[in-house]
CSV table of N, CA and C in Angstrom, one decimal:
chain,number,residue,atom,x,y,z
A,345,MET,N,36.4,-28.0,-22.3
A,345,MET,CA,36.0,-26.7,-22.4
A,345,MET,C,35.0,-26.3,-21.3
A,346,SER,N,35.1,-25.2,-20.8
A,346,SER,CA,34.1,-24.7,-19.8
A,346,SER,C,33.0,-23.9,-20.5
A,347,GLU,N,31.8,-24.2,-20.1
A,347,GLU,CA,30.6,-23.6,-20.7
A,347,GLU,C,30.2,-22.5,-19.7
A,348,VAL,N,30.1,-21.3,-20.2
A,348,VAL,CA,29.6,-20.1,-19.4
A,348,VAL,C,28.2,-19.9,-19.8
A,349,THR,N,27.3,-20.0,-18.7
A,349,THR,CA,25.9,-19.8,-18.9
A,349,THR,C,25.5,-18.5,-18.2
A,350,GLN,N,24.9,-17.6,-19.0
A,350,GLN,CA,24.4,-16.4,-18.4
A,350,GLN,C,22.9,-16.5,-18.4
A,351,GLN,N,22.3,-16.2,-17.2
A,351,GLN,CA,20.9,-16.2,-17.1
A,351,GLN,C,20.3,-14.9,-17.6
A,352,LYS,N,19.4,-15.1,-18.6
A,352,LYS,CA,18.8,-13.9,-19.3
A,352,LYS,C,17.7,-13.4,-18.4
A,353,GLN,N,17.7,-12.1,-18.2
A,353,GLN,CA,16.6,-11.4,-17.4
A,353,GLN,C,15.3,-11.5,-18.2
A,354,PRO,N,14.2,-11.6,-17.5
A,354,PRO,CA,12.9,-11.7,-18.2
A,354,PRO,C,12.6,-10.3,-18.8
A,355,THR,N,12.0,-10.3,-20.0
A,355,THR,CA,11.6,-9.1,-20.7
A,355,THR,C,10.4,-8.4,-20.0
A,356,VAL,N,9.4,-9.2,-19.7
A,356,VAL,CA,8.2,-8.6,-19.1
A,356,VAL,C,8.4,-8.8,-17.5
A,357,THR,N,8.5,-7.6,-16.9
A,357,THR,CA,8.6,-7.6,-15.4
A,357,THR,C,7.4,-6.8,-14.9
A,358,PRO,N,7.2,-6.9,-13.6
A,358,PRO,CA,6.1,-6.0,-13.0
A,358,PRO,C,6.4,-4.5,-13.2
A,359,VAL,N,7.6,-4.1,-13.1
A,359,VAL,CA,7.9,-2.7,-13.3
A,359,VAL,C,7.6,-2.3,-14.7
A,360,ARG,N,7.9,-3.1,-15.7
A,360,ARG,CA,7.6,-2.7,-17.1
A,360,ARG,C,6.1,-2.8,-17.3
A,361,VAL,N,5.3,-3.6,-16.7
A,361,VAL,CA,3.9,-3.6,-16.8
A,361,VAL,C,3.3,-2.3,-16.2
A,362,VAL,N,3.9,-1.8,-15.1
A,362,VAL,CA,3.4,-0.6,-14.5
A,362,VAL,C,3.7,0.6,-15.5
A,363,VAL,N,4.9,0.6,-16.1
A,363,VAL,CA,5.3,1.6,-17.0
A,363,VAL,C,4.3,1.6,-18.2
A,364,ALA,N,4.0,0.5,-18.7
A,364,ALA,CA,3.0,0.4,-19.8
A,364,ALA,C,1.7,0.9,-19.4
A,365,LEU,N,1.2,0.6,-18.3
A,365,LEU,CA,-0.1,1.0,-17.8
A,365,LEU,C,-0.1,2.6,-17.6
A,366,CYS,N,1.0,3.1,-17.1
A,366,CYS,CA,1.1,4.6,-17.0
A,366,CYS,C,1.0,5.3,-18.3
A,367,LEU,N,1.6,4.6,-19.4
A,367,LEU,CA,1.6,5.3,-20.7
A,367,LEU,C,0.3,5.0,-21.5
A,368,VAL,N,-0.4,3.9,-21.2
A,368,VAL,CA,-1.6,3.6,-21.9
A,368,VAL,C,-2.9,4.3,-21.3
A,369,ALA,N,-2.9,4.5,-20.0
A,369,ALA,CA,-4.0,5.0,-19.3
A,369,ALA,C,-4.6,6.3,-19.9
A,370,PRO,N,-3.7,7.3,-20.2
A,370,PRO,CA,-4.3,8.5,-20.8
A,370,PRO,C,-5.0,8.3,-22.2
A,371,PHE,N,-4.4,7.4,-23.0
A,371,PHE,CA,-5.0,7.1,-24.3
A,371,PHE,C,-6.4,6.5,-24.1
A,372,VAL,N,-6.5,5.5,-23.2
A,372,VAL,CA,-7.8,4.9,-22.9
A,372,VAL,C,-8.8,5.9,-22.4
A,373,ALA,N,-8.4,6.7,-21.5
A,373,ALA,CA,-9.3,7.7,-20.9
A,373,ALA,C,-9.8,8.7,-21.9
A,374,MET,N,-8.9,9.1,-22.9
A,374,MET,CA,-9.4,10.1,-23.9
A,374,MET,C,-10.1,9.4,-25.0
A,375,LEU,N,-9.9,8.2,-25.3
A,375,LEU,CA,-10.6,7.5,-26.4
A,375,LEU,C,-12.0,7.0,-26.0
A,376,TRP,N,-12.2,6.9,-24.7
A,376,TRP,CA,-13.5,6.5,-24.2
A,376,TRP,C,-14.4,7.7,-24.0
A,377,VAL,N,-14.8,8.3,-25.1
A,377,VAL,CA,-15.5,9.6,-25.1
A,377,VAL,C,-16.8,9.6,-24.4
A,378,SER,N,-17.5,8.5,-24.5
A,378,SER,CA,-18.8,8.4,-23.9
A,378,SER,C,-18.8,8.5,-22.3
A,379,SER,N,-17.6,8.3,-21.8
A,379,SER,CA,-17.5,8.4,-20.3
A,379,SER,C,-17.4,9.9,-19.8
A,380,TYR,N,-17.1,10.8,-20.7
A,380,TYR,CA,-17.0,12.2,-20.3
A,380,TYR,C,-17.7,13.2,-21.3
A,381,ALA,N,-18.5,12.7,-22.2
A,381,ALA,CA,-19.3,13.5,-23.1
A,381,ALA,C,-20.6,14.0,-22.4
A,382,LYS,N,-20.4,14.9,-21.4
A,382,LYS,CA,-21.6,15.4,-20.7
A,382,LYS,C,-21.2,16.8,-20.2
A,383,VAL,N,-22.2,17.5,-19.8
A,383,VAL,CA,-22.0,18.9,-19.3
A,383,VAL,C,-21.8,18.9,-17.8
A,384,GLU,N,-22.6,18.1,-17.1
A,384,GLU,CA,-22.5,18.1,-15.6
A,384,GLU,C,-21.5,17.1,-15.1
A,385,PRO,N,-20.8,17.3,-14.0
A,385,PRO,CA,-20.8,18.4,-13.1
A,385,PRO,C,-20.0,19.6,-13.7
A,386,VAL,N,-20.4,20.8,-13.4
A,386,VAL,CA,-19.7,22.0,-13.8
A,386,VAL,C,-18.7,22.3,-12.7
A,387,PHE,N,-17.4,22.6,-13.1
A,387,PHE,CA,-16.4,23.0,-12.1
A,387,PHE,C,-15.9,24.4,-12.4
A,388,ALA,N,-16.2,25.3,-11.5
A,388,ALA,CA,-15.8,26.8,-11.7
A,388,ALA,C,-16.4,27.3,-13.0
A,389,GLY,N,-17.6,26.9,-13.4
A,389,GLY,CA,-18.3,27.4,-14.5
A,389,GLY,C,-17.9,26.7,-15.8
A,390,ILE,N,-17.0,25.7,-15.7
A,390,ILE,CA,-16.5,25.0,-16.9
A,390,ILE,C,-17.2,23.6,-17.0
A,391,PRO,N,-17.8,23.3,-18.1
A,391,PRO,CA,-18.5,22.0,-18.2
A,391,PRO,C,-17.5,20.8,-18.1
A,392,PHE,N,-18.1,19.7,-17.6
A,392,PHE,CA,-17.3,18.5,-17.3
A,392,PHE,C,-16.4,18.1,-18.6
A,393,PHE,N,-17.0,18.2,-19.7
A,393,PHE,CA,-16.3,17.8,-21.0
A,393,PHE,C,-15.0,18.4,-21.1
A,394,TYR,N,-14.9,19.7,-20.8
A,394,TYR,CA,-13.6,20.5,-20.9
A,394,TYR,C,-12.7,20.3,-19.8
A,395,TRP,N,-13.2,20.4,-18.5
A,395,TRP,CA,-12.2,20.3,-17.4
A,395,TRP,C,-11.7,18.9,-17.2
A,396,TYR,N,-12.5,17.9,-17.6
A,396,TYR,CA,-12.0,16.5,-17.6
A,396,TYR,C,-10.8,16.3,-18.5
A,397,GLN,N,-10.8,16.8,-19.7
A,397,GLN,CA,-9.7,16.7,-20.6
A,397,GLN,C,-8.5,17.5,-20.1
A,398,MET,N,-8.7,18.7,-19.6
A,398,MET,CA,-7.6,19.5,-19.0
A,398,MET,C,-7.0,18.8,-17.8
A,399,ALA,N,-7.8,18.1,-17.0
A,399,ALA,CA,-7.3,17.4,-15.9
A,399,ALA,C,-6.4,16.3,-16.4
A,400,TRP,N,-6.7,15.6,-17.5
A,400,TRP,CA,-5.9,14.6,-18.0
A,400,TRP,C,-4.6,15.1,-18.6
A,401,VAL,N,-4.5,16.3,-18.9
A,401,VAL,CA,-3.2,16.9,-19.3
A,401,VAL,C,-2.2,16.8,-18.1
A,402,VAL,N,-2.7,17.2,-17.0
A,402,VAL,CA,-1.9,17.2,-15.8
A,402,VAL,C,-1.6,15.7,-15.3
A,403,ILE,N,-2.6,14.9,-15.4
A,403,ILE,CA,-2.5,13.5,-15.0
A,403,ILE,C,-1.5,12.8,-15.9
A,404,SER,N,-1.6,13.1,-17.2
A,404,SER,CA,-0.7,12.4,-18.2
A,404,SER,C,0.7,12.8,-17.9
A,405,THR,N,0.9,14.1,-17.6
A,405,THR,CA,2.3,14.5,-17.3
A,405,THR,C,2.9,13.8,-16.1
A,406,ALA,N,2.1,13.6,-15.0
A,406,ALA,CA,2.5,12.9,-13.8
A,406,ALA,C,2.8,11.4,-14.1
A,407,LEU,N,1.9,10.8,-14.9
A,407,LEU,CA,2.1,9.4,-15.2
A,407,LEU,C,3.3,9.2,-16.1
A,408,THR,N,3.6,10.1,-17.0
A,408,THR,CA,4.7,10.0,-17.9
A,408,THR,C,6.0,10.2,-17.0
A,409,MET,N,6.0,11.1,-16.1
A,409,MET,CA,7.1,11.2,-15.2
A,409,MET,C,7.4,10.0,-14.4
A,410,VAL,N,6.3,9.4,-13.9
A,410,VAL,CA,6.5,8.1,-13.1
A,410,VAL,C,7.0,7.0,-14.0
A,411,ALA,N,6.5,6.9,-15.2
A,411,ALA,CA,6.9,5.9,-16.2
A,411,ALA,C,8.4,6.1,-16.5
A,412,TYR,N,8.8,7.3,-16.7
A,412,TYR,CA,10.2,7.6,-17.1
A,412,TYR,C,11.1,7.2,-15.9
A,413,THR,N,10.7,7.6,-14.7
A,413,THR,CA,11.5,7.3,-13.5
A,413,THR,C,11.7,5.8,-13.3
A,414,LEU,N,10.6,5.1,-13.4
A,414,LEU,CA,10.6,3.6,-13.3
A,414,LEU,C,11.4,3.0,-14.4
A,415,TRP,N,11.3,3.5,-15.6
A,415,TRP,CA,12.1,2.9,-16.7
A,415,TRP,C,13.6,3.1,-16.5
A,416,GLN,N,14.0,4.3,-16.1
A,416,GLN,CA,15.4,4.6,-15.8
A,416,GLN,C,15.9,3.7,-14.7
A,417,ARG,N,15.1,3.5,-13.6
A,417,ARG,CA,15.5,2.6,-12.5
A,417,ARG,C,15.7,1.2,-13.0
A,418,ASP,N,14.7,0.7,-13.9
A,418,ASP,CA,14.8,-0.6,-14.4
A,418,ASP,C,16.0,-0.8,-15.3
A,419,GLN,N,16.3,0.2,-16.1
A,419,GLN,CA,17.5,0.1,-17.0
A,419,GLN,C,18.8,0.0,-16.2
A,420,ARG,N,18.9,0.8,-15.1
A,420,ARG,CA,20.1,0.8,-14.3
A,420,ARG,C,20.3,-0.6,-13.6
A,421,ALA,N,19.1,-1.1,-13.1
A,421,ALA,CA,19.2,-2.4,-12.5
A,421,ALA,C,19.6,-3.5,-13.5
A,422,ARG,N,19.1,-3.4,-14.7
A,422,ARG,CA,19.5,-4.4,-15.7
A,422,ARG,C,21.0,-4.3,-16.0
A,423,LYS,N,21.5,-3.1,-16.2
A,423,LYS,CA,22.9,-3.0,-16.5
A,423,LYS,C,23.8,-3.5,-15.3
A,424,ALA,N,23.3,-3.2,-14.1
A,424,ALA,CA,24.1,-3.7,-12.9
A,424,ALA,C,24.0,-5.2,-12.8
A,425,GLY,N,22.9,-5.8,-13.2
A,425,GLY,CA,22.7,-7.2,-13.2
A,425,GLY,C,23.6,-7.9,-14.3
A,426,GLU,N,23.8,-7.3,-15.4
A,426,GLU,CA,24.6,-7.8,-16.5
A,426,GLU,C,26.1,-7.8,-16.2
A,427,SER,N,26.5,-6.8,-15.4
A,427,SER,CA,27.9,-6.7,-15.1
A,427,SER,C,28.4,-7.7,-14.1
A,428,LYS,N,27.5,-8.3,-13.4
A,428,LYS,CA,27.9,-9.2,-12.3
A,428,LYS,C,28.3,-10.6,-12.9
């Protein structure tokens, strides 16, 4: 009998770590309230507390897009690796 051995791809890869960091960063930034619970500096008349949170809406969107793109690329690479 011939034994077919398939090499299993690692579950934790550098790409997946980057994806996780992209998705966790906004939560950490928003949960660490003492880092942005202040009035100064004011930007366009808006206190820091408010514009910092609004900036994270845009940053979170960008990080989610990066995570999604990396995840899709990783999944395509895994499927291509399995078919070989």
